[in-house]
Amino acid sequence: MKTIHLYVRHLGLVLSLLLMTVSLAAQTIQVKGVVKDKSGETVIGASVQVKGTASGTITDLDGNFVLPDVKKGSVIVVSYIGFVTQEKEASSTMEFILSEDSEMLDEVVVVGYGTQKKSSISGSVASVKADELPTAASASVGAMLRGRAAGMNITSTSANPGGSMSIAIRGGLSGQAPLIVVDGVPQVSSKTVMAGTAYSGGEKENSLINLNPNDIETIDILKDASAAAIYGSDASGGVILITTKRGKTGKPDISYSGSVAFQYMKDVPKFLNARDFMIEQNKVFDELGRGDEKRYTDEQIANFVGDGTDWMDEVTRVGIVQEHNLSLSAGTEQTKYLFSLSYYDHQGIAKNNSMNRITGRLNVDQTINRMLKAGISATFSQVKYHDVPLGNGKQDNSALIYSAMTFIPTVSVYDEEGNYSNNPIRDIYPNPVSLLDITDQTTSRDLFVSGYLEFKPIEELTFRGTVGFDMKDVQADQYIPTTTKKGFSMNGQGSKQNAKTQMNLVNLIGTYAKTFGGRHDLNVMAGVEYKKSSWEGMGIVTSQFPYDGALMNNLGISEQEKPTISSNKGANEMASFISRLNYTFDSKYILTVNLRVDGSSNFSKEHQWGVFPGVSAAWRLNEESWLKNVRWLSNLKLRAGVGQTGNAGNLTGINSYYTVSQGAFAPNGTLANGIAFSKLGNENLKWETLTDYNIGVDFGFFNNRLSGSVDLFQRFRKDVILTRSLMSYHEINTIDYNSAEVYRSRGVDLELHSVNFDTKDFGWTTDVNFSFYRNHTTERDPEFIPEVYQDYVEEWGNIYGYRTDGLIQMDQKYTHLPSSNAGSILYQDLYGYKLDGNGNRMRDSEGRYIRLEGADGVLDAADMVVLANSTPIPFSINNTFRWRNWDANIYLYGSLNGWKVNDLKLQSIYGIEDITYGVNALEEVKNRWSPANPNGTMPGVAEASSGVNPGSSDFFLEKAWYLRLDNVSIGYTFPSKWFKNRIRSVRLYASGRNLAVFTPYQGMDPETDNGIGAYPNQASFAIGLDVKF
Amino acid sequence: MKTMKYIAAACLLCAVTSCELERLDYTEIYPENFPKTETDLRLAVNALYYDFNPRGFNGVFSAGYEGYQVMSDITTDALWSCWAWEADDYYYHQWYATMGGAVADDVYAAFARYNFLSKARNAVRRIEASDVNEEAKALYSGEAKALRGWMALYLYDLFGPVPVASDEVLDDPETFVYLPRLTDEEYDEMMETDLRDAIRDLPEKAEARGRMTKGAARMILLKYYMIRGFFDKAETLARELYAMEGSVYSLQGDYNYIFSKEGAGNDEVILQIPCNSTASWYSNYMTAEVLPADYPWAEKAEGWGGYVIPWDFYDTFEEGDVRRQNIITEYTNTSGVHIDRSNSTQLAKGALPLKYGMDPDMTGAQSGVDLVIYRYSDVLLSLAECIVRNGGQPTQEAVSLVNRVRDRAGLEPLSVEQTGTKEAFLDAILLERGHEFYLEGLRRQDLIRFGKYVEYANGRINEANAVEGQGYFNVDEGHNRFFIPQTFIDESKGEIKQNDYDR
């Protein structure tokens, strides 16, 4: 560090001396100056030239420069990458304030097997710069990307540390996860391993968790098939291209960033306290007509001290997240490297629940000679989880959160003997605290290495060969001790399971780029690629342990007769030809043609190959002479594209085969295996195709102070690989086939970027993203018969069910609800079937039963209607502020539409009879209907025997649109002077994550409240430090 | 370097174009490799037994309402449940062909099992086509045929004849052939062909308990004949089984021993589902379904406290009947509290049929006591019934057969009145069967055979309507068969005709 510093100084000195000697003759002045950017930070290494001469220098560490002998009247030119070059007449002291190059359009965008200037992109590509994303308290770059790009809808499905996410690009019509390509090499998806154990932890995010967000430079998303076709059959879910940071020419750059965050549980529903629980239980006994079974006397209730045990409190805590990142990058003209290490640790809000990750990365680029260049990108990550039981289990299967919500509040955690207390009424429910004794560790390792060799025989022609592999390895260990109910009944259950996945890839790409006659810009790429993905795994699950002490680490002591053992291994191959033509005429007219031919071993020989083309064109109107002089218009580009991608699915469908069924039968009481025919193959299966049409416009006004893009798209999915029913009497009565169904997605993506203020001291930018789409099934198989309430062209996300009209009141009886008594939900009998003369139901031309408006005295499918549509409308607003050395950010995202059945409320109220077994219920049950509370709006005890599932009605269906205040942060960058320039910059910041959710939904978090025992979401408060040396 | 690169590129191209892309998955066993050996045949047959497992929605012997035994008993006077859900729909016969909900789901699951007939038939054909010694082929195909007959019996019992695919149809699963239900005669032929082969090829004693035997196959065919009313053929078969007494079967001295853990494999049992408390798919859950959570039982046992024998049926047991010993009317719970009808929802509804004995190793809901399917006392009572029905008179032989069963239960022989006429004797047999086979899933078919199933149901309905003010509808003889779910009728393009249901 220091030596290089000195070296630079010496170089400057030598240069100055040289210059001095050359130009002593004329009348000269000494020019001293400083170069800064708009925020007032000095610019180091900017080139300072005397125009028209060879003399010049670069700015030093303080942004200062000295030019000793400058002819009077000369022009000084200051330039620096990423900034607009400035010229000024020389004077003895000068200050240059460089403004950032507003021609943002000329950013380079990664498009798959190459890059393109943003101005010459004609497909639909969104880009996100990673350093604009707030990192505090986020493990996965996926979580940070929520709402960041229009057309990419990312939602967290579970709020546990490292919890799972769903990523849907443009409506997720393909049903496939997007392909994630890191530095040109696709990642293999990892497998979940835990199976067959009594408890399992939360769903985990597997796609992006292995990446250190601080390593990422840019994220480019290929949204439409005209662009994504270059990835052919892997691209049906869209493509996310991640480019990691690499070393740059210049002095070493060392940076540290770290933060610590505290997390507090949010939106936890209120359950009855002990006294209310006893009161409500007694009432329920009365309402059920079982008053003589009451458990508590009025006296006992009156004398109960305190509120009882708050089980949620017993199993949760304040969560802590801390992270530390260190990176070092440097480079000479020959060798550039970046090295980074990171550590991330998340102690979740549930006790004993944690996740931590270490990552390391080494990116090296080496120029060997004029023609050859090579490099590697290597990253290693290890993510360790300690899980707690989660999920939707009820009764004896209740997992941690649900059992903490519902376990009887009248007992304390431990009984007199110091054992976990039981539910004294019905001893089958697990004590929530006992579930914390479970050991559940998952370690997931990823080694992802790729190397390239680039050969450039002439300026225009480049050959690049890449080899890469991604090895993922997951080990899951679990032990359920005898202190838990399940563990007690099984004498402990231990398991060890693992899964390995590996992807090997080799490709060779040739690129030819040349500008002819100054106006014809041509870029041609062609190449071949081979990819092999393989997987293997094994697992043992066994119980009957003589003691708990060894956990799952000595499975041999298990006395179970036939432990569950399994292993598997498989592989598939894909070979591809890839090509692209990119032609730009006069910087105005742009044509891009992508073509990929994929062969996949998932299909039989006759159907292995698929061709996936993509064509797009763009017209840059602002380059036309008739618009060039319109000052307020800085960019206007029309784009149109059409393309195809394919999907081989996760097929196993071409082969007929048998599988082992373990423990199919127990002759003499000893389990024996069987082998059963389990899959009927279809050799005629072929690729699914997705065809995209996209038109868009990119615009920029007032020197790009207001810029953005609008894209309209339409996508069709055809030859959809589905499972079809054969006649039900067959041994195997399903087969995979290419369906005649057609799915369609239509929508619009809107991105706006506005620079509201941009002065020396104050800056404010606003970004808005908005997507609107609707998916439909437009065509069906010939044999398809719509349900009575179903449209032939059906919108996805429709929620069908019965309409309700409050509750049945005293002495009311409805013929269509023969089993419903007062206090039950009044489902509405809206329609009946139209019958012919023989009393048979009549069908319309599409085969659907005809229904007639008006009650028919029966509640059945004919009474179902579309209650709502839950298709989200993703939306986000990002505001970034800068005031002198302060910076601030406010980020909101959400969905403007959403509907959800409040499962927990449904379970708690519909299952109110369980309170007689000592299962606690939501406070809202106090508001249930009963003869004593005829104004209650929640269903009474009678609902449970109505014979109708309230989940398929609008009774518990709630609006669930939301807007989340995801980030509020404020930072201060200390002037480097304070550190005597030894440190380049120090930024200290504080941020609040997930501070508020605006929603009409009454359950837990509308994004992560899935099922009955969802992990509570958290608000986080973080402080962090970024230091650059 | 340049040439090197070109060579590399050329090689890669070659590699990509020339080699066929291959997929590998070791968990798939391809038809060219299976079945090839005697072990393979056994594995193929084991997979057929799976459908009869005592757990899971598709298992024939699930202890839930959808299981054959429970569905058969809970629609009669001899079983009820204190869980709301659909227990009352069953007990009071409140089902109809166009209904939705849980009962319809259960009926759907029961009918959907009819593809087992195709599965077993294909297994038989694969066994016969395999290159294994004839002896093994005969044994295992016999086992598969008996299993096919067993499932076919239950399907016929619940629904009447179902559609059955011919070999030609099975060979071409992708062609949609809309099959009507077999006629009764076609169904008879199928049953006789399969089961007569099985009786011929199966051993008298199984290599392991739970596997099919000659006697089990006879019992299945006997049950079918009884449903069909072929009492002469039934009598012949019953006599064949009767002849196996001593060498293979016997009447155990202690009734309760038959259903105990120690009694596993006792020679009264003709067919059972062997259970193991550590195997969740092969555990006896019937105990847990009955057992109250606070009942003193095995240390690690869990009770779900549901099923009961309604008091009016319980009251038909005679004093001193040892079969009543494990039907609990009151108990002292684990906290020392005395529990009876006055302070237990379950006992308020009926007595607790803890027929299956305690397994000290019972963990959770899983008990390791074998589920009894058929046993020898049924042979005696069936033979007695056949003799009377065929001969029109209660013979001495018939009476003594019944009295053997009564004697074992600690009861006096039947009275003169009870043996005086055919009708009185048949009534006595029906009641005896009710007491002998409670919780064994035979009651529904017995009542239907005696023409009482619907009559008794209407009795319960009328009483509930009168006493509790319920609005239950009355039912007719159509209820002797369940309805066929509309989905299957639609799928067959109307070839399948509904049973006798008017809505």
Coordinates of C-alpha atoms in Angstrom, one line a residue, chain A residues 581-989:
Chain A
L581 CA -26.0 -10.9 -34.8
N582 CA -26.1 -7.3 -33.7
Y583 CA -26.2 -4.6 -36.4
T584 CA -26.5 -0.9 -35.9
F585 CA -26.8 1.5 -38.7
D586 CA -25.8 5.1 -38.2
S587 CA -26.4 4.7 -34.4
K588 CA -30.1 5.0 -35.3
Y589 CA -31.3 1.6 -36.4
I590 CA -30.5 -1.5 -34.4
L591 CA -31.2 -5.1 -35.2
T592 CA -30.4 -8.0 -32.9
V593 CA -30.9 -11.6 -33.9
N594 CA -30.3 -14.4 -31.3
L595 CA -30.4 -18.0 -32.1
R596 CA -29.8 -21.0 -29.9
V597 CA -30.2 -24.7 -30.7
D598 CA -30.4 -26.9 -27.6
G599 CA -30.3 -30.6 -27.3
S600 CA -31.4 -32.1 -24.1
S601 CA -31.1 -35.7 -22.8
N602 CA -34.5 -35.2 -21.2
F603 CA -36.2 -36.1 -24.5
S604 CA -36.1 -39.2 -26.7
K605 CA -33.7 -39.2 -29.6
E606 CA -36.2 -37.9 -32.1
H607 CA -37.2 -34.9 -30.0
Q608 CA -33.9 -33.9 -28.4
W609 CA -33.2 -30.8 -30.4
G610 CA -35.0 -27.5 -30.1
V611 CA -34.4 -24.2 -32.0
F612 CA -35.0 -21.0 -30.1
P613 CA -34.7 -17.7 -32.1
G614 CA -35.1 -14.1 -31.0
V615 CA -35.3 -11.0 -33.1
S616 CA -35.5 -7.5 -31.9
A617 CA -35.1 -4.0 -33.5
A618 CA -34.8 -0.6 -32.2
W619 CA -35.0 2.9 -33.5
R620 CA -33.2 5.7 -31.7
L621 CA -35.4 8.7 -32.7
N622 CA -33.3 11.2 -30.9
E623 CA -30.5 10.5 -33.3
E624 CA -32.6 11.6 -36.2
S625 CA -31.7 15.0 -37.6
W626 CA -35.3 16.2 -37.1
L627 CA -35.2 15.5 -33.4
K628 CA -31.6 16.2 -32.7
N629 CA -32.2 19.8 -32.0
V630 CA -35.0 19.3 -29.6
R631 CA -33.1 20.3 -26.5
W632 CA -35.4 18.8 -23.9
L633 CA -35.4 15.4 -25.5
S634 CA -32.2 13.6 -24.5
N635 CA -33.2 10.1 -25.4
L636 CA -36.0 8.4 -27.3
K637 CA -35.8 4.8 -28.4
L638 CA -38.5 2.6 -29.8
R639 CA -38.0 -1.1 -29.4
A640 CA -39.8 -4.2 -30.7
G641 CA -38.9 -7.8 -30.3
V642 CA -40.1 -11.3 -30.7
G643 CA -38.5 -14.5 -29.4
Q644 CA -38.8 -18.0 -28.2
T645 CA -37.5 -19.9 -25.3
G646 CA -38.1 -23.5 -24.4
N647 CA -38.6 -25.6 -21.3
A648 CA -37.7 -29.2 -20.8
G649 CA -39.2 -29.1 -17.4
N650 CA -38.0 -31.4 -14.7
L651 CA -39.0 -34.2 -16.9
T652 CA -38.6 -37.8 -16.3
G653 CA -41.5 -38.4 -18.6
I654 CA -40.0 -40.3 -21.5
N655 CA -39.2 -43.5 -19.6
S656 CA -41.5 -46.1 -18.2
Y657 CA -40.1 -47.4 -15.0
Y658 CA -40.6 -49.1 -11.6
T659 CA -39.6 -47.7 -8.3
V660 CA -38.9 -49.2 -4.9
S661 CA -41.6 -48.7 -2.3
Q662 CA -39.9 -49.1 1.0
G663 CA -41.8 -50.9 3.7
A664 CA -44.6 -51.7 1.3
F665 CA -45.8 -54.5 3.5
A666 CA -45.0 -56.0 6.9
P667 CA -45.2 -59.8 6.6
N668 CA -44.7 -61.2 10.1
G669 CA -44.6 -57.6 11.4
T670 CA -41.3 -57.0 9.7
L671 CA -41.2 -54.4 7.0
A672 CA -40.5 -55.6 3.5
N673 CA -39.9 -53.7 0.3
G674 CA -41.9 -53.8 -2.8
I675 CA -41.3 -52.7 -6.4
A676 CA -44.1 -51.1 -8.2
F677 CA -44.7 -49.8 -11.7
S678 CA -44.7 -46.1 -11.1
K679 CA -44.3 -44.2 -14.3
L680 CA -45.7 -44.6 -17.8
G681 CA -43.3 -43.0 -20.3
N682 CA -44.2 -40.9 -23.3
E683 CA -41.5 -41.0 -25.9
N684 CA -43.2 -38.4 -28.0
L685 CA -42.7 -35.6 -25.5
K686 CA -41.1 -32.5 -27.0
W687 CA -40.1 -29.0 -25.8
E688 CA -42.5 -26.6 -24.4
T689 CA -42.1 -23.2 -26.1
L690 CA -42.7 -19.7 -24.9
T691 CA -43.1 -17.0 -27.4
D692 CA -42.7 -13.4 -26.4
Y693 CA -43.7 -10.2 -28.1
N694 CA -42.4 -7.0 -26.7
I695 CA -42.6 -3.4 -27.7
G696 CA -41.1 -0.7 -25.6
V697 CA -39.9 2.8 -25.5
D698 CA -37.0 4.3 -23.6
F699 CA -37.1 8.0 -23.0
G700 CA -35.1 10.7 -21.4
F701 CA -36.0 14.4 -21.0
F702 CA -34.1 17.5 -19.9
N703 CA -30.7 16.0 -20.1
N704 CA -32.0 12.7 -18.7
R705 CA -33.3 14.4 -15.6
L706 CA -36.4 12.4 -16.2
S707 CA -35.9 9.1 -17.9
G708 CA -37.5 5.7 -18.0
S709 CA -38.9 3.0 -20.1
V710 CA -42.3 1.5 -20.8
D711 CA -42.6 -2.0 -22.1
L712 CA -45.7 -3.8 -23.3
F713 CA -45.5 -7.5 -23.6
Q714 CA -47.4 -10.5 -24.5
R715 CA -46.2 -14.1 -23.9
F716 CA -47.7 -17.4 -25.0
R717 CA -46.7 -20.7 -23.5
K718 CA -47.5 -23.7 -25.8
D719 CA -47.0 -27.4 -25.9
V720 CA -47.1 -27.2 -22.2
I721 CA -45.9 -30.4 -20.6
L722 CA -48.5 -31.5 -18.3
T723 CA -49.7 -34.7 -16.7
R724 CA -52.8 -36.0 -18.3
S725 CA -55.2 -38.4 -16.8
L726 CA -55.7 -41.6 -18.6
M727 CA -58.8 -43.7 -17.9
S728 CA -58.9 -44.0 -14.1
Y729 CA -59.0 -47.8 -14.2
H730 CA -55.4 -48.2 -15.4
E731 CA -52.6 -49.3 -13.2
I732 CA -50.8 -46.0 -13.9
N733 CA -53.5 -43.6 -14.9
T734 CA -51.4 -40.5 -15.7
I735 CA -48.9 -39.7 -18.4
D736 CA -46.8 -36.6 -19.2
Y737 CA -47.8 -35.0 -22.5
N738 CA -47.7 -31.9 -24.5
S739 CA -51.0 -30.3 -23.8
A740 CA -53.0 -28.2 -26.2
E741 CA -53.4 -25.7 -23.5
V742 CA -52.1 -22.2 -24.2
Y743 CA -51.2 -19.8 -21.5
R744 CA -51.0 -16.1 -22.1
S745 CA -49.5 -13.3 -20.2
R746 CA -50.0 -9.7 -21.1
G747 CA -48.7 -6.7 -19.2
V748 CA -46.8 -3.6 -19.0
D749 CA -43.6 -2.7 -17.1
L750 CA -42.9 0.9 -16.3
E751 CA -39.6 2.3 -14.9
L752 CA -39.1 5.9 -14.1
H753 CA -36.0 7.6 -12.9
S754 CA -36.1 11.2 -11.9
V755 CA -33.3 13.5 -10.8
N756 CA -35.3 15.9 -8.8
F757 CA -32.5 18.0 -7.5
D758 CA -28.9 17.9 -8.5
T759 CA -26.9 20.8 -7.0
K760 CA -23.5 20.8 -5.5
D761 CA -24.9 20.4 -2.0
F762 CA -28.2 18.7 -2.5
G763 CA -29.3 15.8 -4.6
W764 CA -32.5 13.9 -4.7
T765 CA -33.4 11.1 -7.1
T766 CA -36.6 9.1 -7.3
D767 CA -37.1 5.8 -9.0
V768 CA -40.5 4.3 -9.5
N769 CA -41.1 0.7 -10.8
F770 CA -44.5 -0.6 -11.6
S771 CA -45.7 -3.8 -13.3
F772 CA -49.1 -4.8 -14.3
Y773 CA -49.9 -8.2 -15.9
R774 CA -52.6 -10.7 -16.2
N775 CA -52.2 -14.4 -17.0
H776 CA -54.8 -16.4 -18.7
T777 CA -55.3 -19.9 -19.9
T778 CA -56.7 -19.2 -23.4
E779 CA -57.0 -22.6 -25.0
R780 CA -57.7 -26.1 -23.6
D781 CA -57.4 -29.7 -24.4
P782 CA -60.2 -31.0 -26.6
E783 CA -61.6 -33.1 -23.7
F784 CA -61.6 -30.2 -21.3
I785 CA -64.9 -29.6 -19.5
P786 CA -65.0 -26.4 -17.5
E787 CA -66.4 -26.5 -14.0
V788 CA -69.8 -25.0 -13.7
Y789 CA -68.3 -21.7 -12.4
Q790 CA -65.3 -21.7 -14.7
D791 CA -64.6 -19.7 -17.8
Y792 CA -63.1 -21.4 -20.8
V793 CA -60.6 -18.6 -21.0
E794 CA -59.7 -18.4 -17.4
E795 CA -57.7 -15.8 -15.6
W796 CA -55.0 -17.1 -13.3
G797 CA -55.2 -16.1 -9.7
N798 CA -59.0 -16.4 -9.6
I799 CA -60.2 -17.4 -6.2
Y800 CA -63.4 -19.4 -6.4
G801 CA -65.8 -20.0 -3.6
Y802 CA -69.1 -19.3 -2.0
R803 CA -70.4 -15.9 -1.1
T804 CA -71.5 -15.5 2.4
D805 CA -73.9 -13.2 4.1
G806 CA -72.9 -13.0 7.7
L807 CA -74.1 -15.6 10.2
I808 CA -77.2 -17.7 10.7
Q809 CA -79.1 -16.2 13.5
M810 CA -81.3 -17.8 16.2
D811 CA -84.2 -19.8 14.9
Q812 CA -83.1 -19.5 11.3
K813 CA -82.8 -22.6 9.2
Y814 CA -81.8 -22.9 5.5
T815 CA -82.5 -25.9 3.4
H816 CA -79.2 -25.6 1.5
L817 CA -77.4 -25.8 4.8
P818 CA -79.0 -28.8 6.5
S819 CA -76.2 -29.2 9.0
S820 CA -75.8 -25.5 9.9
N821 CA -77.3 -24.1 13.0
A822 CA -77.4 -20.7 14.5
G823 CA -73.9 -19.1 14.6
S824 CA -72.8 -20.9 11.4
I825 CA -71.7 -19.0 8.4
L826 CA -74.6 -18.2 6.0
Y827 CA -73.2 -19.4 2.7
Q828 CA -75.3 -18.2 -0.1
D829 CA -77.3 -20.4 -2.4
L830 CA -77.0 -18.3 -5.6
Y831 CA -77.6 -20.8 -8.4
G832 CA -79.0 -24.2 -9.3
Y833 CA -78.4 -26.6 -12.1
K834 CA -80.6 -26.5 -15.1
L835 CA -82.2 -29.9 -15.5
D836 CA -83.7 -31.5 -18.6
G837 CA -87.0 -33.4 -18.7
N838 CA -85.4 -36.5 -17.1
G839 CA -83.9 -34.5 -14.2
N840 CA -80.4 -34.7 -15.6
R841 CA -78.1 -31.7 -15.6
M842 CA -77.9 -29.9 -18.9
R843 CA -74.6 -28.9 -20.4
D844 CA -73.8 -25.9 -22.7
S845 CA -71.8 -26.1 -25.9
E846 CA -68.5 -26.2 -24.0
G847 CA -69.6 -29.1 -21.9
R848 CA -70.1 -27.1 -18.8
Y849 CA -73.2 -27.6 -16.7
I850 CA -75.7 -24.8 -17.1
R851 CA -76.7 -23.0 -14.0
L852 CA -79.7 -20.9 -13.4
E853 CA -79.8 -17.9 -11.2
G854 CA -81.8 -18.4 -8.0
A855 CA -81.6 -20.7 -5.0
D856 CA -82.2 -24.4 -5.6
G857 CA -81.9 -25.5 -2.0
V858 CA -78.6 -27.1 -2.4
L859 CA -75.2 -25.7 -1.7
D860 CA -72.9 -27.1 -4.3
A861 CA -70.4 -26.2 -7.0
A862 CA -73.0 -24.3 -8.9
D863 CA -73.0 -21.7 -6.1
M864 CA -69.3 -21.0 -6.5
V865 CA -68.3 -17.7 -8.0
V866 CA -65.1 -15.7 -8.6
L867 CA -64.6 -14.0 -5.3
A868 CA -61.4 -12.1 -6.1
N869 CA -58.3 -12.3 -8.1
S870 CA -55.0 -12.4 -6.4
T871 CA -52.6 -11.5 -9.2
P872 CA -50.2 -9.0 -7.7
I873 CA -49.4 -5.6 -9.0
P874 CA -45.8 -5.0 -8.0
F875 CA -44.8 -1.5 -7.3
S876 CA -41.9 0.3 -5.7
I877 CA -40.6 3.8 -5.0
N878 CA -37.0 4.6 -4.1
N879 CA -35.9 8.0 -2.9
T880 CA -32.2 8.8 -2.5
F881 CA -31.1 12.0 -1.0
R882 CA -27.7 13.7 -0.7
W883 CA -26.9 16.8 1.3
R884 CA -23.3 17.7 1.6
N885 CA -21.7 14.7 3.3
W886 CA -25.1 13.2 4.3
D887 CA -27.0 10.6 2.3
A888 CA -30.3 9.1 2.9
N889 CA -32.6 6.6 1.4
I890 CA -36.3 5.7 1.7
Y891 CA -37.5 2.7 -0.1
L892 CA -41.0 1.3 -0.3
Y893 CA -42.2 -1.7 -2.2
G894 CA -45.4 -3.7 -2.3
S895 CA -48.2 -4.9 -4.3
L896 CA -51.3 -2.9 -5.2
N897 CA -53.4 -6.0 -5.4
G898 CA -53.7 -9.1 -3.3
W899 CA -56.2 -11.4 -1.6
K900 CA -55.5 -14.0 1.0
V901 CA -57.5 -16.4 3.2
N902 CA -56.5 -15.6 6.7
D903 CA -55.6 -19.2 7.5
L904 CA -54.7 -18.6 11.2
K905 CA -58.0 -16.9 11.9
L906 CA -59.9 -19.5 10.0
Q907 CA -58.1 -22.3 11.9
S908 CA -58.6 -20.6 15.3
I909 CA -62.2 -19.7 14.9
Y910 CA -63.4 -22.7 12.8
G911 CA -61.5 -24.9 15.1
I912 CA -62.9 -23.3 18.3
E913 CA -64.0 -26.6 19.6
D914 CA -60.4 -27.4 20.2
I915 CA -60.4 -24.9 23.0
T916 CA -62.1 -27.6 25.0
Y917 CA -58.9 -29.6 24.6
G918 CA -56.9 -26.7 25.9
V919 CA -55.9 -25.3 22.5
N920 CA -55.6 -21.5 22.8
A921 CA -57.4 -19.3 20.3
L922 CA -57.2 -15.8 18.8
E923 CA -58.6 -13.0 20.9
E924 CA -61.0 -12.4 18.1
V925 CA -63.0 -15.6 19.2
K926 CA -64.5 -13.5 21.9
N927 CA -66.4 -11.9 19.1
R928 CA -68.0 -15.2 18.0
W929 CA -71.7 -15.7 17.8
S930 CA -73.3 -17.4 20.6
P931 CA -76.8 -17.3 22.1
A932 CA -75.4 -15.0 24.8
N933 CA -73.6 -12.9 22.1
P934 CA -76.0 -12.7 19.2
N935 CA -74.3 -9.7 17.7
G936 CA -71.0 -11.6 17.4
T937 CA -69.6 -11.4 13.9
M938 CA -67.3 -14.4 14.0
P939 CA -68.8 -17.9 13.5
G940 CA -69.9 -19.8 16.6
V941 CA -69.3 -23.4 17.6
A942 CA -71.9 -24.6 15.1
E943 CA -69.8 -23.8 12.1
A944 CA -67.5 -26.8 12.6
S945 CA -70.4 -29.2 11.9
S946 CA -71.7 -27.3 8.9
G947 CA -70.0 -29.7 6.5
V948 CA -68.8 -26.7 4.4
N949 CA -65.2 -25.6 4.4
P950 CA -65.1 -21.9 5.2
G951 CA -61.8 -21.7 3.4
S952 CA -63.6 -21.9 0.1
S953 CA -65.8 -18.9 0.8
D954 CA -65.2 -15.2 1.1
F955 CA -65.7 -15.3 4.9
F956 CA -62.0 -15.4 5.8
L957 CA -60.8 -13.9 2.5
E958 CA -59.2 -10.6 3.1
K959 CA -57.7 -7.9 0.9
A960 CA -53.9 -8.2 1.1
W961 CA -52.4 -5.4 -0.9
Y962 CA -49.5 -3.9 0.9
L963 CA -46.8 -1.3 0.8
R964 CA -43.8 -2.0 2.8
L965 CA -41.5 0.7 4.2
D966 CA -38.5 -1.6 3.5
N967 CA -35.6 0.8 4.1
V968 CA -35.0 4.1 5.8
S969 CA -31.4 4.9 6.1
I970 CA -29.2 7.9 6.8
G971 CA -25.5 8.0 6.3
Y972 CA -22.6 10.4 6.8
T973 CA -19.4 10.3 4.9
F974 CA -16.5 11.8 6.8
P975 CA -14.2 14.1 4.8
S976 CA -11.0 12.3 4.1
K977 CA -9.1 15.2 5.4
W978 CA -10.1 14.2 8.9
F979 CA -8.1 11.1 8.5
K980 CA -5.2 12.9 7.0
N981 CA -6.0 11.2 3.8
R982 CA -4.8 7.9 5.1
I983 CA -8.3 6.7 4.7
R984 CA -10.1 7.5 1.5
S985 CA -13.6 7.5 2.9
V986 CA -15.5 6.6 6.0
R987 CA -19.2 6.4 5.9
L988 CA -21.3 5.7 9.0
Y989 CA -24.9 4.9 8.6

